[in-house]
Coordinates of C-alpha atoms in Angstrom, one line a residue:
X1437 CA 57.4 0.6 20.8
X1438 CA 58.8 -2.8 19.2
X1439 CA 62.2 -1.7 17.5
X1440 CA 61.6 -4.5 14.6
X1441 CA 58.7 -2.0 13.5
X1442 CA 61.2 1.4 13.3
X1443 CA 62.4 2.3 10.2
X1444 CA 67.1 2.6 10.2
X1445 CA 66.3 6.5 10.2
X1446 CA 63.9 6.1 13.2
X1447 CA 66.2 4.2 14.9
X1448 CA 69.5 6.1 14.5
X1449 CA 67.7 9.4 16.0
X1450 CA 66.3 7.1 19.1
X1451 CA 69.9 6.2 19.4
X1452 CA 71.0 9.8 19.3
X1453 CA 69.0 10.6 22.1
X1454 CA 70.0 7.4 24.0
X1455 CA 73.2 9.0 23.6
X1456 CA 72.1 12.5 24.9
X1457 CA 70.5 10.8 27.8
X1458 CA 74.1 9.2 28.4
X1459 CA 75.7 12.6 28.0
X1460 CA 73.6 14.2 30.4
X1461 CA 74.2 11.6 33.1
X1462 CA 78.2 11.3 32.2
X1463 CA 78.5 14.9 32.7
X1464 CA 78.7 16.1 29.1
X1465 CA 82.2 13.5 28.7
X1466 CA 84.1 14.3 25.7
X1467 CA 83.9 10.7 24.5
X1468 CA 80.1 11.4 24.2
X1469 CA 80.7 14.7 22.8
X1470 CA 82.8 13.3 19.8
X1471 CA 80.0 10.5 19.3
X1472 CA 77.4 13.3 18.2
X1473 CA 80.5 14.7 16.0
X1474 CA 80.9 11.4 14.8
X1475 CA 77.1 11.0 13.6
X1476 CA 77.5 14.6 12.1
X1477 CA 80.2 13.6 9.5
X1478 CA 78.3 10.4 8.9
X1479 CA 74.7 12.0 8.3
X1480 CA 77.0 14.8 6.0
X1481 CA 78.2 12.2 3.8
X1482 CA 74.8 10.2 3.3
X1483 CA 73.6 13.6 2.5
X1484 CA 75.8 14.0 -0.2
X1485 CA 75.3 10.7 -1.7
X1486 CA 71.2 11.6 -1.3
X1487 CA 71.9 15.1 -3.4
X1488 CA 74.1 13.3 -6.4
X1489 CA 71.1 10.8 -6.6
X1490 CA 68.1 13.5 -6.7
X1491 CA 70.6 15.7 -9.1
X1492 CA 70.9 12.6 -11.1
X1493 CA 67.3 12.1 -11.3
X1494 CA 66.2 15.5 -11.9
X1495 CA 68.7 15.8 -15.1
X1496 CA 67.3 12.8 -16.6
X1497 CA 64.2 13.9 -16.0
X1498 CA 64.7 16.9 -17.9
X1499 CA 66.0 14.4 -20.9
X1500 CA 63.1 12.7 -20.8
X1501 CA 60.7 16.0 -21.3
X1502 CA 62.8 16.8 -24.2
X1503 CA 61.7 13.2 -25.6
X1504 CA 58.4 13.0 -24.5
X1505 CA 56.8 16.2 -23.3
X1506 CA 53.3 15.1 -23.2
X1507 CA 54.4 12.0 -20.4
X1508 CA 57.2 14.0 -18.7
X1509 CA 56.7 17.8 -18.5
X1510 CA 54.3 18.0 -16.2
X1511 CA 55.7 15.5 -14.1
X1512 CA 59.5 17.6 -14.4
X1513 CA 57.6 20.4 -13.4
X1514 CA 56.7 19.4 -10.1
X1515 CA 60.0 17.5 -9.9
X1516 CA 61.5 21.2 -10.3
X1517 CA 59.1 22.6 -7.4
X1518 CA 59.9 19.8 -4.9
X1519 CA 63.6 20.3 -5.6
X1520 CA 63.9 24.2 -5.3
X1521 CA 61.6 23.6 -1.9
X1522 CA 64.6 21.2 -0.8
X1523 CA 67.5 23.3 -2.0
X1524 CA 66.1 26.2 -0.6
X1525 CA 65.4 25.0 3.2
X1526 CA 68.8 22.9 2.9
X1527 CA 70.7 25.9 1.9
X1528 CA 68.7 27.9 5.4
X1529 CA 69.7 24.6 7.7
X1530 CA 73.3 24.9 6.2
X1531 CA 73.9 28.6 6.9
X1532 CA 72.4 28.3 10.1
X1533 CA 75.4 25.3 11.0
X1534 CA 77.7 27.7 9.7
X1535 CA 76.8 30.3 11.7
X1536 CA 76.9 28.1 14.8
X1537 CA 80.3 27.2 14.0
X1538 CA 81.6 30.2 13.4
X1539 CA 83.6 31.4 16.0
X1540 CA 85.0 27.7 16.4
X1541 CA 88.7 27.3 15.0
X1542 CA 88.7 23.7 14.1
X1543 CA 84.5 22.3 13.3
X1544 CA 85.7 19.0 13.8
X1545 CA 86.9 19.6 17.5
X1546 CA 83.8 18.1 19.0
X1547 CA 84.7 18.0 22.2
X1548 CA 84.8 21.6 22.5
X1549 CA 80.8 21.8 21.4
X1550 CA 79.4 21.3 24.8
X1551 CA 77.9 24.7 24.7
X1552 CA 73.9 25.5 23.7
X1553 CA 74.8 29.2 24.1
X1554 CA 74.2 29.9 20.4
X1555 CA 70.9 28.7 19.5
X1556 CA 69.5 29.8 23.0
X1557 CA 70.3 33.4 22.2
X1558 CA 69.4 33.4 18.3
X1559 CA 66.1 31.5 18.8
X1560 CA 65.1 32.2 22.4
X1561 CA 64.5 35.5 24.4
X1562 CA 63.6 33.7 28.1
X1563 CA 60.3 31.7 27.2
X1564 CA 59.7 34.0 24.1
X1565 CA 60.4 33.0 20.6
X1566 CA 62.6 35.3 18.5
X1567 CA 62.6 36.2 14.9
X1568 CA 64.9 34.1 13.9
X1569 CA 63.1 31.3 15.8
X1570 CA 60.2 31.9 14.0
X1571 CA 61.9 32.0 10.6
X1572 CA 63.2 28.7 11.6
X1573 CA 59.8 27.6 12.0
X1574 CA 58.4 29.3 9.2
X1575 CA 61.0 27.5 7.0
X1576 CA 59.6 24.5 8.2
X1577 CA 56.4 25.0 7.3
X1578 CA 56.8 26.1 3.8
X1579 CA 58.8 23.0 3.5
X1580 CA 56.2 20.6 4.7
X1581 CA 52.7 22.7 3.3
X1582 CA 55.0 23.6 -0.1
X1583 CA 55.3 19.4 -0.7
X1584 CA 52.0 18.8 -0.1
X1585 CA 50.3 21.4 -2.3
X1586 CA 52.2 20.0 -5.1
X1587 CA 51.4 16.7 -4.7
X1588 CA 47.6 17.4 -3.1
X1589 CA 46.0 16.3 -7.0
X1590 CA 49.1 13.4 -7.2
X1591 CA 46.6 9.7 -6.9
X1592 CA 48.4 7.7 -4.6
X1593 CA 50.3 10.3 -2.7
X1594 CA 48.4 10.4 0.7
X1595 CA 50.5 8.0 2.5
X1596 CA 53.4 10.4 1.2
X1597 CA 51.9 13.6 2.0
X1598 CA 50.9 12.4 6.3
X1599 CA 54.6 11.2 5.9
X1600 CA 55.7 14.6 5.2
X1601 CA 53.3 16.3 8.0
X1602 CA 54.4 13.8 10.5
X1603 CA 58.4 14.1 10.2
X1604 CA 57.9 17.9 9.6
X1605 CA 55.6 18.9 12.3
X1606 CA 55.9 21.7 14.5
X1607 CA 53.5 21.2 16.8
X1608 CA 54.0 20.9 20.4
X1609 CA 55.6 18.0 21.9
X1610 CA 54.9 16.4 25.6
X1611 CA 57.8 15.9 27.6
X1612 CA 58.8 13.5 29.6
X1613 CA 57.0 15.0 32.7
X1614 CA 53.8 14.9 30.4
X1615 CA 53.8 18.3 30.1
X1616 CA 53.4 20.5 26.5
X1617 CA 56.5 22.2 25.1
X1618 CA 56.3 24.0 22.2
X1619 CA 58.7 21.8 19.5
X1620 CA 61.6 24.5 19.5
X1621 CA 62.3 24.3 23.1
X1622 CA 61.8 20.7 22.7
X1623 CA 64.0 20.6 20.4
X1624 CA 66.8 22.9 20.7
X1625 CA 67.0 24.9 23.7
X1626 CA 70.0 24.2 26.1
X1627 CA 71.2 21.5 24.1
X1628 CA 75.7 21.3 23.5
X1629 CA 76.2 22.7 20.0
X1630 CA 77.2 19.6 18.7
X1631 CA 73.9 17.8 19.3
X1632 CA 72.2 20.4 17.9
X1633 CA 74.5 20.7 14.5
X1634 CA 73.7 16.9 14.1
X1635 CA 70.0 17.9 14.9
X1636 CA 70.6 20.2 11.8
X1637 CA 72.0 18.0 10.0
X1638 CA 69.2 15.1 10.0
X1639 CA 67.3 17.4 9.2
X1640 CA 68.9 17.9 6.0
X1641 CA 69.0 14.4 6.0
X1642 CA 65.3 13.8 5.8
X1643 CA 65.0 16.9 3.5
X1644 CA 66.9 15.2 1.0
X1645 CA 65.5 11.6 1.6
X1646 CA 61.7 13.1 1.4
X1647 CA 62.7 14.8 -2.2
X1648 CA 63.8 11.5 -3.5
X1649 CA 60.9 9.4 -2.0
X1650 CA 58.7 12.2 -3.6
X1651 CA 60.0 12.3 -7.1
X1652 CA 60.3 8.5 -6.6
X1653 CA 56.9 7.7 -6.0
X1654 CA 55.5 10.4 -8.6
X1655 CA 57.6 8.6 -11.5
X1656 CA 56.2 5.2 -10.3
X1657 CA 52.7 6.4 -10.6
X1658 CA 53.5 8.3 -14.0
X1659 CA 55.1 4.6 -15.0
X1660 CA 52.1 3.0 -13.3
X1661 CA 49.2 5.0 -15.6
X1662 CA 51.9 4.1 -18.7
X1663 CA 51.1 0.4 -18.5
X1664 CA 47.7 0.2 -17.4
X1665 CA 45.3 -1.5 -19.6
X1666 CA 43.6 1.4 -19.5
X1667 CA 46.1 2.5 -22.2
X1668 CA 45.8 -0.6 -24.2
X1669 CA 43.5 -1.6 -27.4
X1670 CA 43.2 -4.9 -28.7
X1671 CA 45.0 -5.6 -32.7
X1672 CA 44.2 -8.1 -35.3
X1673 CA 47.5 -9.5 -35.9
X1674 CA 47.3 -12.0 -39.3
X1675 CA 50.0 -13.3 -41.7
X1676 CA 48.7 -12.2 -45.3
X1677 CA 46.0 -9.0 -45.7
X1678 CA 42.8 -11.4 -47.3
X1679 CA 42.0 -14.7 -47.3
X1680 CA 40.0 -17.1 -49.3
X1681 CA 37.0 -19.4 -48.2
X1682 CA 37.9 -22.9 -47.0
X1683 CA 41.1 -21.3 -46.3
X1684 CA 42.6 -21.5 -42.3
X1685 CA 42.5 -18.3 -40.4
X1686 CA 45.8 -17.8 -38.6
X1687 CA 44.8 -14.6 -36.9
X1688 CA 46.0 -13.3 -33.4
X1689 CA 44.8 -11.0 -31.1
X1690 CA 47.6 -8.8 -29.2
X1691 CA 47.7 -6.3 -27.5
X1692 CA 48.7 -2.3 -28.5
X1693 CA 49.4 1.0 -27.0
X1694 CA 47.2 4.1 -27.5
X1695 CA 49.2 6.3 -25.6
X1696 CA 48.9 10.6 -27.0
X1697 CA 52.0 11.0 -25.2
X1698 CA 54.1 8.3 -27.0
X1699 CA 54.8 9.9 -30.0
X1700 CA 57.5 9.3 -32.6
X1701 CA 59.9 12.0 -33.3
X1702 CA 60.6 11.0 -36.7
X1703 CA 58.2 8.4 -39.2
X1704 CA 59.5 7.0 -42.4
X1705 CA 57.7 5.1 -44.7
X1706 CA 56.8 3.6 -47.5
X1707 CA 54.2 2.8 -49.6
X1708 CA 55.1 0.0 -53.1
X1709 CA 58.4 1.5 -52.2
X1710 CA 57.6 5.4 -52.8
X1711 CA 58.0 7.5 -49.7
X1712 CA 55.1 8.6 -48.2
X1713 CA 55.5 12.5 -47.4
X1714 CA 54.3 14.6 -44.3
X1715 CA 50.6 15.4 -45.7
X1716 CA 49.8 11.3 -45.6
X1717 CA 50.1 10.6 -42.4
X1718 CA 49.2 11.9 -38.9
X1719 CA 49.9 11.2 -35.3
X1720 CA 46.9 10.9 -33.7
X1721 CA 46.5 9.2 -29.6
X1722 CA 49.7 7.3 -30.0
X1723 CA 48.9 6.1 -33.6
X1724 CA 50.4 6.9 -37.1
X1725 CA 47.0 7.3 -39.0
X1726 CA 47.8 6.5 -42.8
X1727 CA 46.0 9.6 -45.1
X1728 CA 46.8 7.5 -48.8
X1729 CA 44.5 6.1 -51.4
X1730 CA 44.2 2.3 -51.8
X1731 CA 45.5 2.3 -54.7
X1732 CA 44.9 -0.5 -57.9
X1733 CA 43.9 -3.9 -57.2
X1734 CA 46.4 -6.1 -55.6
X1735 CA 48.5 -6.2 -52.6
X1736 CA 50.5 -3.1 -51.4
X1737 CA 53.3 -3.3 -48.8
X1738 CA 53.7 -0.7 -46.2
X1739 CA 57.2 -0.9 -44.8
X1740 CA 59.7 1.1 -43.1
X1741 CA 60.5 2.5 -39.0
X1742 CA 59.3 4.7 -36.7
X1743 CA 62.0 6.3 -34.9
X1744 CA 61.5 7.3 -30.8
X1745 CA 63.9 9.4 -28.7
X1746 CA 65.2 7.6 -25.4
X1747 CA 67.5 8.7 -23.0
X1748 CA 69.0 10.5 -25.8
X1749 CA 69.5 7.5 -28.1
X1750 CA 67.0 7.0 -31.3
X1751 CA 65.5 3.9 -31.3
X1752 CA 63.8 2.1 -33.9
X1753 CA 60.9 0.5 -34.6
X1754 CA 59.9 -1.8 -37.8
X1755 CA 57.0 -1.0 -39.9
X1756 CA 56.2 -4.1 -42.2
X1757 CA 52.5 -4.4 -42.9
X1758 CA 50.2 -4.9 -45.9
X1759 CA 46.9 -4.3 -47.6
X1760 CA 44.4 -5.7 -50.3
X1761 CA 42.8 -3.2 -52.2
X1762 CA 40.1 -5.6 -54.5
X1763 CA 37.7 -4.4 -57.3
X1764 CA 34.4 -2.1 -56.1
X1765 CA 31.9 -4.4 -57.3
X1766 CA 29.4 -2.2 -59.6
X1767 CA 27.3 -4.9 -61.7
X1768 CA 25.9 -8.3 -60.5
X1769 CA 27.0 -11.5 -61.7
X1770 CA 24.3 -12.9 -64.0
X1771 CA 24.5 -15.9 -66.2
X1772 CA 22.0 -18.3 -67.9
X1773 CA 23.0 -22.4 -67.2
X1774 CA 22.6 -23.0 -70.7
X1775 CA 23.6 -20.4 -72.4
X1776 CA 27.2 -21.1 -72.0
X1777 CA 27.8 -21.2 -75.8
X1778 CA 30.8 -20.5 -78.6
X1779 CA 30.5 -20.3 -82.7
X1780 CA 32.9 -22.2 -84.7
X1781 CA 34.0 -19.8 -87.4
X1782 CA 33.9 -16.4 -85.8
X1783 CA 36.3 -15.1 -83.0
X1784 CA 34.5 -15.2 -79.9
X1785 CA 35.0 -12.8 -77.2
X1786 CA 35.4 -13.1 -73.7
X1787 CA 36.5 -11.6 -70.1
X1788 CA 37.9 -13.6 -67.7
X1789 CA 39.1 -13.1 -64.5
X1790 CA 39.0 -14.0 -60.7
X1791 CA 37.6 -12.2 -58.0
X1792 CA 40.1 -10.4 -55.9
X1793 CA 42.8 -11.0 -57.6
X1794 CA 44.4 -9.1 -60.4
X1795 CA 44.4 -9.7 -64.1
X1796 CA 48.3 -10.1 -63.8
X1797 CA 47.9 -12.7 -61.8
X1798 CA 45.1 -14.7 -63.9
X1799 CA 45.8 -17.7 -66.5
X1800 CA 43.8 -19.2 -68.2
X1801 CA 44.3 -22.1 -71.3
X1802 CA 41.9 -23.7 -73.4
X1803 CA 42.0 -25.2 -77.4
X1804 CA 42.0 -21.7 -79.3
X1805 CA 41.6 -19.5 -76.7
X1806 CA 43.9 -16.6 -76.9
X1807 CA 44.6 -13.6 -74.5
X1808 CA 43.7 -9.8 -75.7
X1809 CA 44.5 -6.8 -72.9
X1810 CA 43.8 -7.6 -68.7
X1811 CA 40.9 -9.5 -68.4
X1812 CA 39.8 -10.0 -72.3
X1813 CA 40.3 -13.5 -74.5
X1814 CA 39.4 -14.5 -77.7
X1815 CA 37.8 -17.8 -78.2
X1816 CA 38.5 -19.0 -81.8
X1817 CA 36.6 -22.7 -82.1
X1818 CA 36.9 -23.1 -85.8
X1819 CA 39.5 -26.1 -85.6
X1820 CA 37.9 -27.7 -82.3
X1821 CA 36.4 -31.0 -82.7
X1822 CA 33.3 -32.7 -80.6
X1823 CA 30.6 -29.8 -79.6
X1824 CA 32.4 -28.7 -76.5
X1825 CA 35.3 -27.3 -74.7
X1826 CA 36.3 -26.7 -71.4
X1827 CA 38.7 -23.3 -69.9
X1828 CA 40.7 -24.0 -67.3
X1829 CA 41.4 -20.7 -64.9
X1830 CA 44.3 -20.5 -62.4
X1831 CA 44.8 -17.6 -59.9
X1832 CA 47.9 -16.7 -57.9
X1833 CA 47.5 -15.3 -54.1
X1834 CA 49.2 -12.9 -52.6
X1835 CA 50.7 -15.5 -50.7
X1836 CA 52.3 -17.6 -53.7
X1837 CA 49.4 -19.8 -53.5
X1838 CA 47.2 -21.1 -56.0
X1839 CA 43.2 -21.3 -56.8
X1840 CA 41.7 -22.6 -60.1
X1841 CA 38.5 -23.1 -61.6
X1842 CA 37.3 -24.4 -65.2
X1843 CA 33.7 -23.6 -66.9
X1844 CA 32.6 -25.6 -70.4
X1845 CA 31.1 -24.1 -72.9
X1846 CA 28.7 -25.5 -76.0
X1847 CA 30.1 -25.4 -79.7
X1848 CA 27.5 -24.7 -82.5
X1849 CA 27.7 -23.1 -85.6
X1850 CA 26.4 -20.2 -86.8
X1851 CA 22.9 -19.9 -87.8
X1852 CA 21.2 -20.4 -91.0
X1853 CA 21.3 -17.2 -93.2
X1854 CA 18.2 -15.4 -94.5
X1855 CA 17.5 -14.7 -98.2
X1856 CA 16.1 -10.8 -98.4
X1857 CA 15.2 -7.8 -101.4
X1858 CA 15.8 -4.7 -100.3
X1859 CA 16.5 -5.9 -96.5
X1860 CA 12.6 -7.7 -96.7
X1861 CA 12.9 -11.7 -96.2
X1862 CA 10.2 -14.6 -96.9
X1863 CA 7.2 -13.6 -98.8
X1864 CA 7.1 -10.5 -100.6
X1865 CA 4.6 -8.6 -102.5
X1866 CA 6.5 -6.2 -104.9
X1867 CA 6.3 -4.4 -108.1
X1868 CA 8.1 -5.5 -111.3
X1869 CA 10.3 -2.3 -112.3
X1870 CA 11.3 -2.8 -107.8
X1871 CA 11.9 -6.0 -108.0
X1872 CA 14.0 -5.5 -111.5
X1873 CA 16.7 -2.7 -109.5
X1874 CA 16.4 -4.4 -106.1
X1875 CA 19.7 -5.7 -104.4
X1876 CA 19.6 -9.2 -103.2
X1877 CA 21.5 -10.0 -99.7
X1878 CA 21.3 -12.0 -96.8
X1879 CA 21.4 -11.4 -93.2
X1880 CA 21.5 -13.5 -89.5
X1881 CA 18.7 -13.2 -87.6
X1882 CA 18.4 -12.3 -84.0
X1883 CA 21.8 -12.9 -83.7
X1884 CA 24.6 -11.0 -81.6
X1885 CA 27.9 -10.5 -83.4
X1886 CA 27.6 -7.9 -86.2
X1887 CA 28.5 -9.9 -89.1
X1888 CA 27.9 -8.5 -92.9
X1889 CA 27.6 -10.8 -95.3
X1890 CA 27.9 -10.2 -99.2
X1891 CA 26.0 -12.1 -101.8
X1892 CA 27.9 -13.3 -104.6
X1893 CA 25.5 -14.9 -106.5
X1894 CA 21.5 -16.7 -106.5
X1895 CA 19.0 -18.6 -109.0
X1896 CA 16.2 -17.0 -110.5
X1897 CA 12.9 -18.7 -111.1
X1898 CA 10.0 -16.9 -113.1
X1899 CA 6.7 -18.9 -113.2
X1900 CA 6.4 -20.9 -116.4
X1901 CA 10.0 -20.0 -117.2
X1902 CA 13.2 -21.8 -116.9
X1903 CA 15.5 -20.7 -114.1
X1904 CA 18.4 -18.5 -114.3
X1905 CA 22.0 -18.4 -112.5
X1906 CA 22.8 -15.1 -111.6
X1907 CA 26.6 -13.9 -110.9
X1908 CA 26.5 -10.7 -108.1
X1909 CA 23.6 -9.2 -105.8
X1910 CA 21.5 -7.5 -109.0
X1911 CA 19.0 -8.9 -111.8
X1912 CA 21.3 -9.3 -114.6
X1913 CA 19.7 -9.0 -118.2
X1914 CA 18.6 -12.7 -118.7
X1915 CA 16.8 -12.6 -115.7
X1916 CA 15.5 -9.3 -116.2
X1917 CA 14.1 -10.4 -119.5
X1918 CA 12.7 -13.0 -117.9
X1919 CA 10.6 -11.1 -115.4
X1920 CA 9.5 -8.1 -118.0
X1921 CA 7.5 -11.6 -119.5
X1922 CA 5.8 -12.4 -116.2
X1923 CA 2.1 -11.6 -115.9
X1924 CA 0.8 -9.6 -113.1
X1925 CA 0.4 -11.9 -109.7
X1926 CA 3.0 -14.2 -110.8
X1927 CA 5.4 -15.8 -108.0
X1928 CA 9.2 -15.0 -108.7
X1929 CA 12.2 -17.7 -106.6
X1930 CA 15.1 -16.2 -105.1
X1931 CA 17.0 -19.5 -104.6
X1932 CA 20.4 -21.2 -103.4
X1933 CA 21.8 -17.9 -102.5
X1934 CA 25.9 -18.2 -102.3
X1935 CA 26.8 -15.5 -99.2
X1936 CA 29.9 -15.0 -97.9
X1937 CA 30.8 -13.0 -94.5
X1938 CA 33.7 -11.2 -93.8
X1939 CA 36.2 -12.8 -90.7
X1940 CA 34.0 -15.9 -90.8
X1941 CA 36.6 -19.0 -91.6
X1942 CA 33.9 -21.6 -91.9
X1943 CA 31.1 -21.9 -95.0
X1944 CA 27.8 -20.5 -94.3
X1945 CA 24.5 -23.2 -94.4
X1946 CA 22.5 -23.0 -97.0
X1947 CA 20.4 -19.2 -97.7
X1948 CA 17.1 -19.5 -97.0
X1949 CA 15.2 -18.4 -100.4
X1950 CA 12.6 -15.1 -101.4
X1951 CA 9.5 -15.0 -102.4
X1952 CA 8.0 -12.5 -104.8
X1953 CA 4.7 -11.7 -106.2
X1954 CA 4.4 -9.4 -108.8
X1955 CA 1.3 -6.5 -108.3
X1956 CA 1.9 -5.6 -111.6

């Protein structure tokens, strides 16, 4: 076999038979007898650099199930397994050299060990295997079956697992005669004691070296399943929370973890700056699902950390995110082109605002526009000259930035009143005692703000009489004398009716007059 393909384990126990070989032919020499004691004291102190690293590992192993037991229990579990199996057949190889060396004054004089009597009498009866060669054996195979049982539902482990048949095999072995020996003879029968304390002590070594390649390997493939993409989603990452037509969209897709086993211990936030308590917020595959209303209208700031355990440090994570909560829409948007129209003389209401953005955050200016509560003006276009005016509208973004927008509106004035009797207008047929207690008043037709007006004064015209200037809303005597000399089927004028309304800053066209004829 090419050495360059041997591993440096492979090749130190092919140079520790060379060396047998040489012993054999030198006559067991004492030079070659302290070579194997030599090898012993070297293997001993790898070995105990081998158990600090898998004690190392195991403890921070347990550290990290006390962070993250979802990731790490189960792997510390079988991390505990594998290690009792390698303590335990460690401890059996270790009372076994102490045993052999027992009767020795000084266990470093090596060249005294030239002797197999030992192991020939405690595992050997002639060709027979004793019980305590069979224990040997049987602690050999608990060892190599107990590994891979534990790692038989491991992905990735088979190279690991043949590994672990191969260098703990029992099975017979063909000598260099071809013939079949079982392994123990092979092994360890008439070999000097020290050659067979190294034995034991390799052994021990590749005990030890198997435990760390197993836990090794089983944290790589726990690492491995951490980062695949299999544990990734894809997030919208963008600067601001809405943005406007016309606008530039800045967003970028990155990637995020959605891992149930990465949990934070500890979650603070906030929402506007109030904290948000346990019952708004749940932890759900990896994520911190928010449980909180959206809130008014605006922009609201989530901020804060989430806080992880590692390697028993805290570390933190910053939270800074936001969202845009705008108005349900519940009524269309209807409007007539030309119907976009003010009254001088009357306060004019209005609402104006700007879609997705807050009344806070609205301005808008015109010539006697005022502003009432959130979203509601008063347009007052008494004093405005021409027969239109324009309102500006500015809005301010989330982002500091600004959108406008202006709409004009048509001035007129408000409509010619309407002369009535007893809330009747134009041509009336009436009796003469009616007409003599009937109020006289005015009113707007057919038009939309409720405005009262209040007749101060009118003409009265009789037929063939002279006409009459009433003070009030009533028939005063005059023209009730007047009227009691009317024949039946006369026509009685109601004429240049003076009205006034209430609020109105601007005088009222000319009353539209009332026709009467008498039926009596």
């Amino acid at each position: 076999m090419a050495g360059g393909n041997l591993t440096p384990r492979q090749k130190m126990i092919n140079l520790m038979y060379l060396i047998f070989i040489a012993m054999l032919a030198l006559n067991m020499s004492k030079e070659v007898l302290s070579a194997f004691g030599l090898m012993n004291e070297k293997l001993t102190e790898s070995n105990e650099a081998t158990e600090a690293r898998n004690n190392s590992f195991v403890a921070s192993l347990e550290v990290k199930a006390n962070e993250q037991k979802e990731k790490f229990e189960p792997l510390k579990a079988k991390a505990d397994q594998i290690d009792d199996l390698a303590h335990n057949f460690s401890a059996y190889l270790e009372d076994l050299k102490t045993k052999m060396t027992a009767k020795i004054d000084d266990p470093t004089d090596y060249e005294i060990m030239d002797k197999g009597d030992y192991l020939d009498e405690h595992f050997f009866k002639g060709d027979k295997i004793k019980e305590d060669g069979q224990a040997f054996l049987g602690q050999m195979k608990a060892f190599r079956e107990g590994v891979a049982k534990i790692l038989a539902d491991e992905k990735g482990m088979e190279a690991v697992i043949k590994e672990v048949n191969d260098k703990f095999s029992t099975n017979e072995v063909v000598n260099r005669d071809g013939v079949k020996v079982e392994w123990l003879d092979y092994h360890y029968k008439g070999y000097p004691l020290v050659a067979s304390l190294t034995k034991l002590t390799s052994l021990q070594s590749d005990i030890k070296t198997t435990e760390s390649q197993v836990l090794s390997n089983m944290l790589a493939g726990t690492l491995s399943s951490e980062v695949s993409m299999t544990n990734y989603t894809t997030l919208m990452e963008t600067s601001k929370s809405a943005y406007f037509n016309g606008e530039q969209f800045d967003g970028q897709i990155v990637l995020g973890r959605k891992d149930a086993s990465t949990k934070p211990s500890r979650v603070e936030l906030t929402l506007d700056g109030r904290k948000l308590n346990a019952d708004q917020y749940s932890i759900e595959d990896g994520k911190v699902k928010l449980k909180i209303g959206t809130g008014g209208v605006g922009e609201h700031k989530i901020e804060g950390k989430l806080i992880f355990a590692q390697d028993g440090e805290e570390i933190e994570v910053p939270v800074k995110s936001s969202f845009a909560t705008v108005a349900k829409p519940n009524a269309a948007t209807i409007s007539a082109d030309k119907m976009n129209v003010v009254y001088r003389g009357v306060k004019n209401p209005m609402t104006i605002s700007f879609a997705g953005i807050p009344d806070n955050k609205v301005a808008a200016s015109a010539q006697g526009l005022s502003r009432g509560a959130g979203s509601s003006y008063i347009m007052d276009a008494t004093l405005i000259k021409g027969r239109e005016v324009t309102i500006n509208v500015t809005g301010t973004l989330p982002d500091g930035g600004k959108v406008s927008d202006n709409a004009k509106f048509r001035i007129k004035d408000l409509p010619k009143p309407t002369g009535t009797i007893r809330g009747e207008d134009g041509a009336i047929k009436m009796q003469r005692d009616a007409l003599k207690i009937s109020t006289i008043g005015a009113k707007f037709d057919d038009f939309d703000f409720e405005l009262t007006l209040n007749v101060t004064g009118f003409k009265f015209k009789v037929a063939g009489q002279p006409t009459i200037n009433v003070n009030g809303n009533k028939l005063d005597s005059r023209a009730q004398q007047a009227l009691s000399k009317a024949k039946r089927g006369s026509d009685v004028q109601i004429f240049d009716i003076e009205a006034k309304a209430s609020g109105v800053s601007v005088i009222l066209k000319k009353v539209s007059p009332v026709f009467v004829e008498l039926t009596n």
